[in-house]
Short mmCIF file of C-alpha atoms in Angstrom, two decimals:
data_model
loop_
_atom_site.label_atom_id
_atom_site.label_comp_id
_atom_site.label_asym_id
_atom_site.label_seq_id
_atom_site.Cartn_x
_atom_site.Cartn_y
_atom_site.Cartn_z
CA UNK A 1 31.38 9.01 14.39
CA UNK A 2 28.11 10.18 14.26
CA UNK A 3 25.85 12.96 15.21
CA UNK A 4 22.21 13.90 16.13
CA UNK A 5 20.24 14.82 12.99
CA UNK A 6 18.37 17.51 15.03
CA UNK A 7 21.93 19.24 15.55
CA UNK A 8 22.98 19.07 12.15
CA UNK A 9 19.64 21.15 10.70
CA UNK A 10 18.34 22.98 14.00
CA UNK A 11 19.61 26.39 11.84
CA UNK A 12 17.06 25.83 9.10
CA UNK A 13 14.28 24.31 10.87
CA UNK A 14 12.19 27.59 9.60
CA UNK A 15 12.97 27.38 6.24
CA UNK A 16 11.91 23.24 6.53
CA UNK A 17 8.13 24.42 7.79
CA UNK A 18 6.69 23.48 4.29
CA UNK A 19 8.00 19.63 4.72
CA UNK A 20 7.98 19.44 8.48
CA UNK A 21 5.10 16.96 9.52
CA UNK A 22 1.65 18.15 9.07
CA UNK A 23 0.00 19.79 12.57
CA UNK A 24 -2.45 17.82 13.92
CA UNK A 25 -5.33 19.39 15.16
CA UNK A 26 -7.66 18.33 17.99
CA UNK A 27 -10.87 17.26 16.47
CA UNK A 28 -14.36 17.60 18.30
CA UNK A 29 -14.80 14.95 20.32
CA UNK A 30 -18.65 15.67 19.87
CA UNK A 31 -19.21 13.86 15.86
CA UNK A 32 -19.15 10.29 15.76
CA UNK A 33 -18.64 9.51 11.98
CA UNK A 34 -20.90 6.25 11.25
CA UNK A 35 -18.24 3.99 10.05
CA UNK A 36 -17.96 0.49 8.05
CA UNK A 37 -15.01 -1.85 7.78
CA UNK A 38 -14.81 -3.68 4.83
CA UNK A 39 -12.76 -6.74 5.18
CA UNK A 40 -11.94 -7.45 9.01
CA UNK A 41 -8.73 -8.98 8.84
CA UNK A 42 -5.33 -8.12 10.78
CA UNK A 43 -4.73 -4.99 9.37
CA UNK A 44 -8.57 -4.17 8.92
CA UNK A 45 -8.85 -4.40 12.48
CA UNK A 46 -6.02 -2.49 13.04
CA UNK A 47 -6.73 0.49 11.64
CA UNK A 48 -10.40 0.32 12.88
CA UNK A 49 -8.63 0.16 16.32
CA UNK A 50 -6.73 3.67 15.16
CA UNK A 51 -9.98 5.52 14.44
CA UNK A 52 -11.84 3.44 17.87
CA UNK A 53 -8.88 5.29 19.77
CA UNK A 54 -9.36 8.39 18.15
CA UNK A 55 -12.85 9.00 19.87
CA UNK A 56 -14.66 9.88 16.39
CA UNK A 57 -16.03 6.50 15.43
CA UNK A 58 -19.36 4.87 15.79
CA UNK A 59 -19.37 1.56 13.87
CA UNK A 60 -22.09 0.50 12.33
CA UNK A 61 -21.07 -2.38 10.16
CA UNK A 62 -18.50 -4.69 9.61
CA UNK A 63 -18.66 -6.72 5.81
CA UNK A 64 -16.57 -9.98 5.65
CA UNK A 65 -16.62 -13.10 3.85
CA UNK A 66 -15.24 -15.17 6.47
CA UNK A 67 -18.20 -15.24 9.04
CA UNK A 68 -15.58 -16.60 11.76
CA UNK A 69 -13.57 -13.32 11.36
CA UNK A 70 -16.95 -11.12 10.82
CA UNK A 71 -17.96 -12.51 14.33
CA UNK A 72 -14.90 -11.88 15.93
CA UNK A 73 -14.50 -8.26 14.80
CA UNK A 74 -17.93 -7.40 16.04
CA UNK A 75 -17.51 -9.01 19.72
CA UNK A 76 -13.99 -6.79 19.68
CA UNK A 77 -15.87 -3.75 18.96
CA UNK A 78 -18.64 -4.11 21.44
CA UNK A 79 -16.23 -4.61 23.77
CA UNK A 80 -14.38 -1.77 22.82
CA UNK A 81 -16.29 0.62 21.97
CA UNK A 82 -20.17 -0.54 23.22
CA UNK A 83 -20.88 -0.08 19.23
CA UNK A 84 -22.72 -3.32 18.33
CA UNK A 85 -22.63 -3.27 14.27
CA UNK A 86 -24.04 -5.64 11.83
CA UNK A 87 -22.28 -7.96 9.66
CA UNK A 88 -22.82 -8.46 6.14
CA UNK A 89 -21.26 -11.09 3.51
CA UNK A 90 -21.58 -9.04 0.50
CA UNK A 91 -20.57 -5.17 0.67
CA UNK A 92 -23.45 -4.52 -1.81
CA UNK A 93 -26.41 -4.94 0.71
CA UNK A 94 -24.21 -2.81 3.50
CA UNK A 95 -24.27 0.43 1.73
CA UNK A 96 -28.07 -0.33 0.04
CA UNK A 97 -28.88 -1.03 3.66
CA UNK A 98 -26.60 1.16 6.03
CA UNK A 99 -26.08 5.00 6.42
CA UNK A 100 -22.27 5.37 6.25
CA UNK A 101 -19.88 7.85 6.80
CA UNK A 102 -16.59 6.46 6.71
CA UNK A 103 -15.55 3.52 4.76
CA UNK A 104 -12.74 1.50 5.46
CA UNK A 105 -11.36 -0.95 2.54
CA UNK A 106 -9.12 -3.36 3.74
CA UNK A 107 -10.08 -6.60 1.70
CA UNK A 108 -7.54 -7.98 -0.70
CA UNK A 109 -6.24 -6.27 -3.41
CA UNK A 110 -8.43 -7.53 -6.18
CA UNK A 111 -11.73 -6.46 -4.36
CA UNK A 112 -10.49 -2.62 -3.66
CA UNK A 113 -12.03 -1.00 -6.91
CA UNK A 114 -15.19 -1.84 -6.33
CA UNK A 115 -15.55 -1.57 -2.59
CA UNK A 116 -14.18 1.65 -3.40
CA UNK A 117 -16.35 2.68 -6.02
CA UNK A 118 -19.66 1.69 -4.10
CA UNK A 119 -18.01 3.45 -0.79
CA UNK A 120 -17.92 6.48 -2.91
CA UNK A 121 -21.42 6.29 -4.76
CA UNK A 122 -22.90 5.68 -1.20
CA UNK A 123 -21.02 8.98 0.08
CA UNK A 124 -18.93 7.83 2.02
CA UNK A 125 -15.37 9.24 3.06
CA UNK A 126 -13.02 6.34 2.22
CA UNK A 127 -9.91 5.51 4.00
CA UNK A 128 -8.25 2.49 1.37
CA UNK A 129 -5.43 0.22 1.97
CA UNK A 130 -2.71 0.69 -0.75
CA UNK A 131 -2.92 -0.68 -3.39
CA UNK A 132 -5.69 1.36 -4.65
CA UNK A 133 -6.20 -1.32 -7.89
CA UNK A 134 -5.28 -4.34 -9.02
CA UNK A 135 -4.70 -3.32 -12.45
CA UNK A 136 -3.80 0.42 -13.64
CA UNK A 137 -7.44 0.95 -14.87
CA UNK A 138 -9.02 0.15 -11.32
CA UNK A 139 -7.39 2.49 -9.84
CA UNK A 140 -7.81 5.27 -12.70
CA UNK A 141 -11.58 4.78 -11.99
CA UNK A 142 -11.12 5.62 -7.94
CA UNK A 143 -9.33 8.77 -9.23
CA UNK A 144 -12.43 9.38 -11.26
CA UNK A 145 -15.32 8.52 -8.84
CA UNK A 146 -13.31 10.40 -6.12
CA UNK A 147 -13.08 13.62 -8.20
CA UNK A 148 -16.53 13.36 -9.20
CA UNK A 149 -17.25 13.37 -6.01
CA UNK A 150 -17.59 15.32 -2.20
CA UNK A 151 -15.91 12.23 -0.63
CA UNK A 152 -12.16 12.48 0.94
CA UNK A 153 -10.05 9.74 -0.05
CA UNK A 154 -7.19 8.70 2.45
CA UNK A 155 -4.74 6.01 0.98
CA UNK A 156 -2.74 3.90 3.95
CA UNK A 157 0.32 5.34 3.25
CA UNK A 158 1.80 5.88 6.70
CA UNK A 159 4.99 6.39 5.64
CA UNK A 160 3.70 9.75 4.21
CA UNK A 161 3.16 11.14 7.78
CA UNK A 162 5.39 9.23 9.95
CA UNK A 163 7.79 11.63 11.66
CA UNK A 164 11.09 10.18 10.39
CA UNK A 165 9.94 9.69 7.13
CA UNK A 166 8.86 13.59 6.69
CA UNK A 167 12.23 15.02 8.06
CA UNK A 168 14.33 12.60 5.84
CA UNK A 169 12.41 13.62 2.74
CA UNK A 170 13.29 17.43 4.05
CA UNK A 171 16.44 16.47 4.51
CA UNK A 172 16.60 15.88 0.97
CA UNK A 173 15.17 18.42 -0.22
CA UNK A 174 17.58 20.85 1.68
CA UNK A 175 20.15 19.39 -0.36
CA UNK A 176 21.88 16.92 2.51
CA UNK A 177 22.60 14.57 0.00
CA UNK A 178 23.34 16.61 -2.86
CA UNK A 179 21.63 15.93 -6.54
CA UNK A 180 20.48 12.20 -6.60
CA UNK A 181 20.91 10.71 -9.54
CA UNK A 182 20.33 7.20 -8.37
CA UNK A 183 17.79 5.73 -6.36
CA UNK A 184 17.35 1.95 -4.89
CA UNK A 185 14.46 0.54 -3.21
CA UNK A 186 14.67 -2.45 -1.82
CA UNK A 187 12.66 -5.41 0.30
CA UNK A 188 14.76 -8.48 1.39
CA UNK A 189 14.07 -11.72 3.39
CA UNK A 190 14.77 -14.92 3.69
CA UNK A 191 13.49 -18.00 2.26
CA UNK A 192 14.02 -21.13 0.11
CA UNK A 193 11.61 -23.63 -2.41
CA UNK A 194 8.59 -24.01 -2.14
CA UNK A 195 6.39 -27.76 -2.04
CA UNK A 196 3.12 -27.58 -3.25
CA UNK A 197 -0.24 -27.52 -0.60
CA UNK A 198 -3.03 -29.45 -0.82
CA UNK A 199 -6.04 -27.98 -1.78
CA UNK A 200 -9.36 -28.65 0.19
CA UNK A 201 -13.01 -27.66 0.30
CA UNK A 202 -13.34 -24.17 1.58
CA UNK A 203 -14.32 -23.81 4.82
CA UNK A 204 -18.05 -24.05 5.94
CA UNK A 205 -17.78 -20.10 7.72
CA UNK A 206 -16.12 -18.83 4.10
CA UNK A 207 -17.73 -17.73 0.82
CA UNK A 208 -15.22 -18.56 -1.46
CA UNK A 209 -16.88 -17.47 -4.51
CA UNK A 210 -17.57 -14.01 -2.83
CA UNK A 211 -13.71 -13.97 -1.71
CA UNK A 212 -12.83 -14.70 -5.14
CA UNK A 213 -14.99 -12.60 -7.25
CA UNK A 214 -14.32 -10.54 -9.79
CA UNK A 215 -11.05 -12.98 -9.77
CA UNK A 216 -10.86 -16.45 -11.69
CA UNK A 217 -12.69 -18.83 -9.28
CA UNK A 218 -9.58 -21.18 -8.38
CA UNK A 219 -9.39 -24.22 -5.89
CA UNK A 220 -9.33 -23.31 -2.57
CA UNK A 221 -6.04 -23.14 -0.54
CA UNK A 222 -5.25 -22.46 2.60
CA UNK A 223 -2.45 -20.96 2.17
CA UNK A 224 -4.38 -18.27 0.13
CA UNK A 225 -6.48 -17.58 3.15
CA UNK A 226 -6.61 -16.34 5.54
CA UNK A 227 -3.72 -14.22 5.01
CA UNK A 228 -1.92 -15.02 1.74
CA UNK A 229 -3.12 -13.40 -0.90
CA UNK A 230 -0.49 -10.97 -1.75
CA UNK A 231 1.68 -14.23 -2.54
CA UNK A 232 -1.02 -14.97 -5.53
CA UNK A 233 -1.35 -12.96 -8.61
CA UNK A 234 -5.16 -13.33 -8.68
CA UNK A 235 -5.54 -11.57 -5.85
CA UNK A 236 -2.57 -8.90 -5.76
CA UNK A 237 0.98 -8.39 -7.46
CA UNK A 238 3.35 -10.00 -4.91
CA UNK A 239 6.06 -7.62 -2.97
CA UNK A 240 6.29 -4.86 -5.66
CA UNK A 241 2.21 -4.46 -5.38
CA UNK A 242 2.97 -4.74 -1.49
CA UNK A 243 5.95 -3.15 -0.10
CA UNK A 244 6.80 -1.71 -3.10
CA UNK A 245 3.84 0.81 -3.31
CA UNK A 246 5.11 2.15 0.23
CA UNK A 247 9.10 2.58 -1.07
CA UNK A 248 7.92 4.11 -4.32
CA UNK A 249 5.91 6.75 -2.73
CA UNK A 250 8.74 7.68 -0.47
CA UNK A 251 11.08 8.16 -3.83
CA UNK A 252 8.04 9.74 -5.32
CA UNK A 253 7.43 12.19 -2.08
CA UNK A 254 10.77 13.60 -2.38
CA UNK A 255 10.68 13.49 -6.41
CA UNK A 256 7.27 15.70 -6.16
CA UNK A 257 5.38 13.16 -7.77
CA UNK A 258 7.27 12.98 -11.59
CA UNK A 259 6.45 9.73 -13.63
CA UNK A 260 9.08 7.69 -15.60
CA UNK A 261 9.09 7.63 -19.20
CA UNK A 262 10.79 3.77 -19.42
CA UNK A 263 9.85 0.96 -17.25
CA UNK A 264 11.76 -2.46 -17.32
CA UNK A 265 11.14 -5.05 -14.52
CA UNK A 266 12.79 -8.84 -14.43
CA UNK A 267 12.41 -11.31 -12.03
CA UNK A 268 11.06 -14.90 -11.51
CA UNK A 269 10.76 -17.85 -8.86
CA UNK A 270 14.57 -19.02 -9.70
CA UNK A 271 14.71 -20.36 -5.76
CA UNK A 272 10.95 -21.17 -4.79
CA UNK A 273 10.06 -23.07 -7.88
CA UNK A 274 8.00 -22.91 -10.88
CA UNK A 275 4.48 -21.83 -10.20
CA UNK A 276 1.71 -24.99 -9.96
CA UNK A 277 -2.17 -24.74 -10.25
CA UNK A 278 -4.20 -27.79 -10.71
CA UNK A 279 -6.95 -29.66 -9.32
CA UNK A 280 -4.83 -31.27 -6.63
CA UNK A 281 -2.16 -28.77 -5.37
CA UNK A 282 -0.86 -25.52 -5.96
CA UNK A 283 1.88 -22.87 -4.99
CA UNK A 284 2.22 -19.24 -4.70
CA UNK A 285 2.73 -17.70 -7.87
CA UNK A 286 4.19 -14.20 -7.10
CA UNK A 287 8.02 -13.86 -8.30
CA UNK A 288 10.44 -14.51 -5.33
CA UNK A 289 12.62 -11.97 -6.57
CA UNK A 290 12.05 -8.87 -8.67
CA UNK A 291 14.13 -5.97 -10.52
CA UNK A 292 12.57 -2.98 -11.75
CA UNK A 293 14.19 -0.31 -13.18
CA UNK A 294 12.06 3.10 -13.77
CA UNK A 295 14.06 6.15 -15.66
CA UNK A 296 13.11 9.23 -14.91
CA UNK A 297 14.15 12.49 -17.10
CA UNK A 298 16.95 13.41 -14.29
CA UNK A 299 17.40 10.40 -12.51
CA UNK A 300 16.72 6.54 -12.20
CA UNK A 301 14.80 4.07 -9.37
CA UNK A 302 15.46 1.15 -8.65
CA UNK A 303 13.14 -1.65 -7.04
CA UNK A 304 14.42 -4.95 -5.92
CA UNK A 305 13.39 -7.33 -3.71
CA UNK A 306 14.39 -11.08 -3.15
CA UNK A 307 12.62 -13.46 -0.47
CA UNK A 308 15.87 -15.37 -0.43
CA UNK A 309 19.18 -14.85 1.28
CA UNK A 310 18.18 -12.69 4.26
CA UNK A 311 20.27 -9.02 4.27
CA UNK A 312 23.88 -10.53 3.59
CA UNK A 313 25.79 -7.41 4.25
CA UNK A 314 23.98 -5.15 3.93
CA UNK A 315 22.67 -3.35 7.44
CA UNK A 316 18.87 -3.05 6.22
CA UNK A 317 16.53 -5.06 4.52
CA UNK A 318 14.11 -2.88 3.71
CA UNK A 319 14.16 1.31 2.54
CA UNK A 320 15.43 3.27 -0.33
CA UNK A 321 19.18 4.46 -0.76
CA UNK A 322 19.22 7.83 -2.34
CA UNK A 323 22.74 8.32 -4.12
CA UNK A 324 23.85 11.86 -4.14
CA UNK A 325 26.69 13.78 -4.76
CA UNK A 326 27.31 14.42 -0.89
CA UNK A 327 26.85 10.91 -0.36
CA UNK A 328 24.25 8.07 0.58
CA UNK A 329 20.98 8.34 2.53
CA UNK A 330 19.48 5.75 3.86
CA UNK A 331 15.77 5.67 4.40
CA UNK A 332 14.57 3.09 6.67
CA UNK A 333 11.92 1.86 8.80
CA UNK A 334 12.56 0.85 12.52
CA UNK A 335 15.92 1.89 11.75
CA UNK A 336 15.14 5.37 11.28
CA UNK A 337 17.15 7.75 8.67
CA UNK A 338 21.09 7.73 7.74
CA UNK A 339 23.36 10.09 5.68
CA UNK A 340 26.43 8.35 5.18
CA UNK A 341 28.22 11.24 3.58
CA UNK A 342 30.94 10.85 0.56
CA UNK A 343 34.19 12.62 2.45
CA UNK A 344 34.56 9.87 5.36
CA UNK A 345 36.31 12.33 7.44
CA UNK A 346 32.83 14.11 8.03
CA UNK A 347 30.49 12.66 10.45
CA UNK A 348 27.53 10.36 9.91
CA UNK A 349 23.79 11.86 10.57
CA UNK A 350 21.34 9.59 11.69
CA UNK A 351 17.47 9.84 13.15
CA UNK A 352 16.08 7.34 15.52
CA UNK A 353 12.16 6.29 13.79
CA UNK A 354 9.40 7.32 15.83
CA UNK A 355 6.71 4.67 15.37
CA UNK A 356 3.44 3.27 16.88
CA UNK A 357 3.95 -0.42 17.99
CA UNK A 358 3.61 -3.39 17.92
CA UNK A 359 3.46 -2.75 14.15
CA UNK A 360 5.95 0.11 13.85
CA UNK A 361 3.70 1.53 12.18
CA UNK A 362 2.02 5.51 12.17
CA UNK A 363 -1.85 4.71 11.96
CA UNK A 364 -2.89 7.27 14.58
CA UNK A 365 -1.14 10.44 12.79
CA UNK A 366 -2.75 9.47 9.11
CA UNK A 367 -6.76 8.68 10.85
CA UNK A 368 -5.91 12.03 12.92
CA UNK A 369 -4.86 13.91 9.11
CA UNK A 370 -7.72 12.29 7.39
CA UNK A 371 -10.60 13.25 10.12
CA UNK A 372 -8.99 16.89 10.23
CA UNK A 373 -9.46 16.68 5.76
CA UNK A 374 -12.94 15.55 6.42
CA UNK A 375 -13.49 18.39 8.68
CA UNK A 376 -11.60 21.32 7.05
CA UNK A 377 -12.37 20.26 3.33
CA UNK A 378 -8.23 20.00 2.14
CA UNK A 379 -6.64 17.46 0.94
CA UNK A 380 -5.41 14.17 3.28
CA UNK A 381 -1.32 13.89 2.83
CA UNK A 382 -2.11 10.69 1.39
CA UNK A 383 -4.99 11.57 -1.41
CA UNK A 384 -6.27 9.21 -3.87
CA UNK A 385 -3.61 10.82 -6.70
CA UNK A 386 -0.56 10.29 -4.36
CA UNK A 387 -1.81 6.60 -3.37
CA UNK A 388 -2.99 6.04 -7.29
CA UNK A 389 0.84 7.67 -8.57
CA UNK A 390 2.49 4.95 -6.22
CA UNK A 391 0.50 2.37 -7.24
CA UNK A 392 0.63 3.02 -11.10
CA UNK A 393 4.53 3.11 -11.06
CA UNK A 394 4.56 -0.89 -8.86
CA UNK A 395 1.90 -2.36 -11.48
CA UNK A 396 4.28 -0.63 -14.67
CA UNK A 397 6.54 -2.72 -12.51
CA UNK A 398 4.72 -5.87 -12.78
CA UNK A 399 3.19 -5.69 -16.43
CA UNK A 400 6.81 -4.95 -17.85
CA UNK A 401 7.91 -8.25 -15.66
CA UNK A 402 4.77 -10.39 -17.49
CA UNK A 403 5.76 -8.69 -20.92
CA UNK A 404 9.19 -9.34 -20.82
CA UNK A 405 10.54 -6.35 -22.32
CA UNK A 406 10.45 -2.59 -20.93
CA UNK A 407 7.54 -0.08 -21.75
CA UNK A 408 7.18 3.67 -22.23
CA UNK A 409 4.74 5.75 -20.47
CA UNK A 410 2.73 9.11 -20.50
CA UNK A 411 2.38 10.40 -17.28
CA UNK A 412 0.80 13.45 -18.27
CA UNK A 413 -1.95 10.73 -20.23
CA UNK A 414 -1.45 7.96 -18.25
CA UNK A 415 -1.00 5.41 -21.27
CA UNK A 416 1.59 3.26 -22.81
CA UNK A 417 3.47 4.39 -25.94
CA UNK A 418 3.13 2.58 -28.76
CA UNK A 419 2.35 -1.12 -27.56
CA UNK A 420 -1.46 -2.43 -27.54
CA UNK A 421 -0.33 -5.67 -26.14
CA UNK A 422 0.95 -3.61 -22.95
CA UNK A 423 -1.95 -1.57 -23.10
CA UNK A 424 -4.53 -4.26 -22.82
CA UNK A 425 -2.48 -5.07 -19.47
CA UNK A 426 -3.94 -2.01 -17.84
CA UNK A 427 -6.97 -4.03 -17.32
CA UNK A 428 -7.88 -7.81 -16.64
CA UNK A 429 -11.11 -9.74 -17.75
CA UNK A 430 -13.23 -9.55 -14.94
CA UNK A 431 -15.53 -13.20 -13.94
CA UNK A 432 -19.28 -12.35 -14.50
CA UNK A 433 -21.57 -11.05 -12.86
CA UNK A 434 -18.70 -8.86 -11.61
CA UNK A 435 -17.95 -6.02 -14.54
CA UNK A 436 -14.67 -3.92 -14.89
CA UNK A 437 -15.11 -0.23 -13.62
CA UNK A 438 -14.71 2.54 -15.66
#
């Protein structure tokens, strides 16, 4: 049996106010923010939709290196919108040549410190995709520029502000599920080996150099673009560095933001295959499955995630299980929230999610908090420390996985105990002229 959530905690709705999701307050309609997208892709496009809809946007440039893409994403916006932005190639020349507002980074992951940085040092607001680095020391230097600085910082973490996501955290909070002492994230899917793909010449409408950049210049590969990156470790840090960042900050949102003093992560590509690079072919090179174990001083996460095997029998693939001594909550995405509690004969709670589609995801609520930051001066729910905290803990993730062997870390000093070869992981060489932020 189960029973509505609202039921079960109508009595202390009051006493919830603090974690109940943020009001959202009708902005002028009369400021039109001069905005640039940075990297027009799927889910560039879709949040410049989001801020299109919310009637505060004027775009005035779009910056890809695909010019097919570039052209496309300037048609949609005429016809949106009636804007009729220029394109650039190379970010650099937008903000040296362009009065912006709003930024919006949405490249891939290995390009979002320094969009970022030159967003920020042009004074622009800056609305970033997660993750906000590629390596620990990119994204220390967004904190830095961002603090330095009059800009507001919005991370894409929806998941911060999405209706069912808020109440379950509060929900925790209250005590539903007790003291946690354990909890799991988790991403799932199916899948099985993988053949290498031929490479190719790069397309005449892409600048491959400019997509790699700061990266090592590899062969071209269509199945790194358009749309693959995240599955290449030049570019991102595979599922952890993807889903990962969004689970962690949901552990960390109801943890109030506590680091880990141990990281261990294990994993490989036991079911796609070793990794190959040459002249010829290549494959992904991401792990297709992942552990990652982070102890905390009063309890311990859990990451996991396997592109093999689809859920089994478990009812989710996706969401963190937080272990209590009341029982198990499940936090989910299209499958809302679910306390299954310890004593079976009392009933389970469960929230329907409340999400934009086709995505499922909750775009319009974060533009709507980060215009109402702009205009009132406080923080977005999704600040460049929250997005940078979330981040930090999936790439401790990924540099215990390369190490082989488990770190410690100083949250309070953000450095590794004790281990120079782990430290040096907290940046990457960078490929000239490109040179590593600070």
């Amino acid at each position: 049996m189960s029973i509505d959530r609202r039921s079960f905690i109508a009595a202390s709705a009051a006493a919830s106010a603090a974690l109940s999701c943020p009001a959202i307050r009708a902005a002028p309609k009369d400021k039109k923010y001069r905005t640039a997208l940075i990297g027009s892709g799927w889910w560039g496009m879709n949040i410049l939709r989001e801020a299109l809809a919310a009637g505060q946007t004027k775009v005035v440039a779009i910056c890809d290196v695909d010019q097919d893409k570039l052209e496309l994403a300037a048609e949609e916006v005429t016809d949106l919108s009636g804007d009729e932005p220029k394109t650039y190639g190379d970010f650099r020349e937008l903000f040296e040549k362009e009065d912006v507002e709003i930024a919006i980074i949405a490249t891939p992951d290995h390009w979002h410190a320094l969009n970022a940085l030159a967003a920020i040092e042009a004074g622009a607001h800056l609305f970033i995709e997660k993750p906000t680095g590629h390596t620990i020391g990119e994204s220390q230097a967004i904190v830095k520029a961002a603090q330095a600085s009059d800009s507001v910082v919005q991370v894409g973490l929806h998941r911060r502000i999405g209706p069912h996501h808020t109440s379950g955290i509060r929900f925790l909070r209250e005590g539903g599920a007790g003291d946690i002492g354990l909890v799991r994230m988790f991403v799932h899917s199916r899948g099985g080996s993988e053949a290498p793909t031929k490479n190719s010449p790069p397309p005449e409408q892409l600048d491959w150099d400019m997509y790699c950049g700061p990266a090592p210049l590899r062969p071209f590969n269509r199945k790194i673009h358009p749309g693959g990156f995240r599955h290449f470790l030049d570019f991102a840090n595979g599922t952890l560095g993807d889903w990962g960042v969004h689970w962690i900050d949901q552990m960390l949102m109801w943890s109030e933001q506590k680091s880990p003093h141990t990281v261990y992560s294990t994993g490989g590509r036991p079911i796609r295959g070793a990794a190959v690079l040459n002249e010829d072919e290549q494959t992904t090179d991401a792990p297709d499955s992942q552990i990652a174990t982070y102890e905390f001083d009063n309890f311990t996460a859990t990451w996991e995630h396997r592109q093999f095997g689809g859920a089994g029998p478990e009812k989710s693939t996706v969401g963190c299980h937080f272990y209590g001594n009341k029982g198990t909550f499940h936090m989910g995405w299209r499958d809302g929230w679910t306390f299954y509690p310890a004593d079976s004969r009392k009933p389970v709670i469960h929230e329907e999610s409340q999400l934009q589609e086709p995505d499922g995801h909750n775009l319009k609520l974060l533009w709507a908090d980060f215009l109402k930051s702009i205009e009132s001066g406080q923080k977005p729910v999704a600040d460049i420390a929250i997005g940078h905290q979330a981040t930090t803990l999936s790439l401790l993730g990924m540099l215990s996985l390369k190490l082989g062997r488990s770190i410690r870390w100083d949250g309070d000093r953000e450095a590794i105990l004790d281990d120079s070869a782990a430290t040096k992981l907290l940046k990457r060489e960078y490929r000239g002229p490109w040179v590593y932020p600070v």
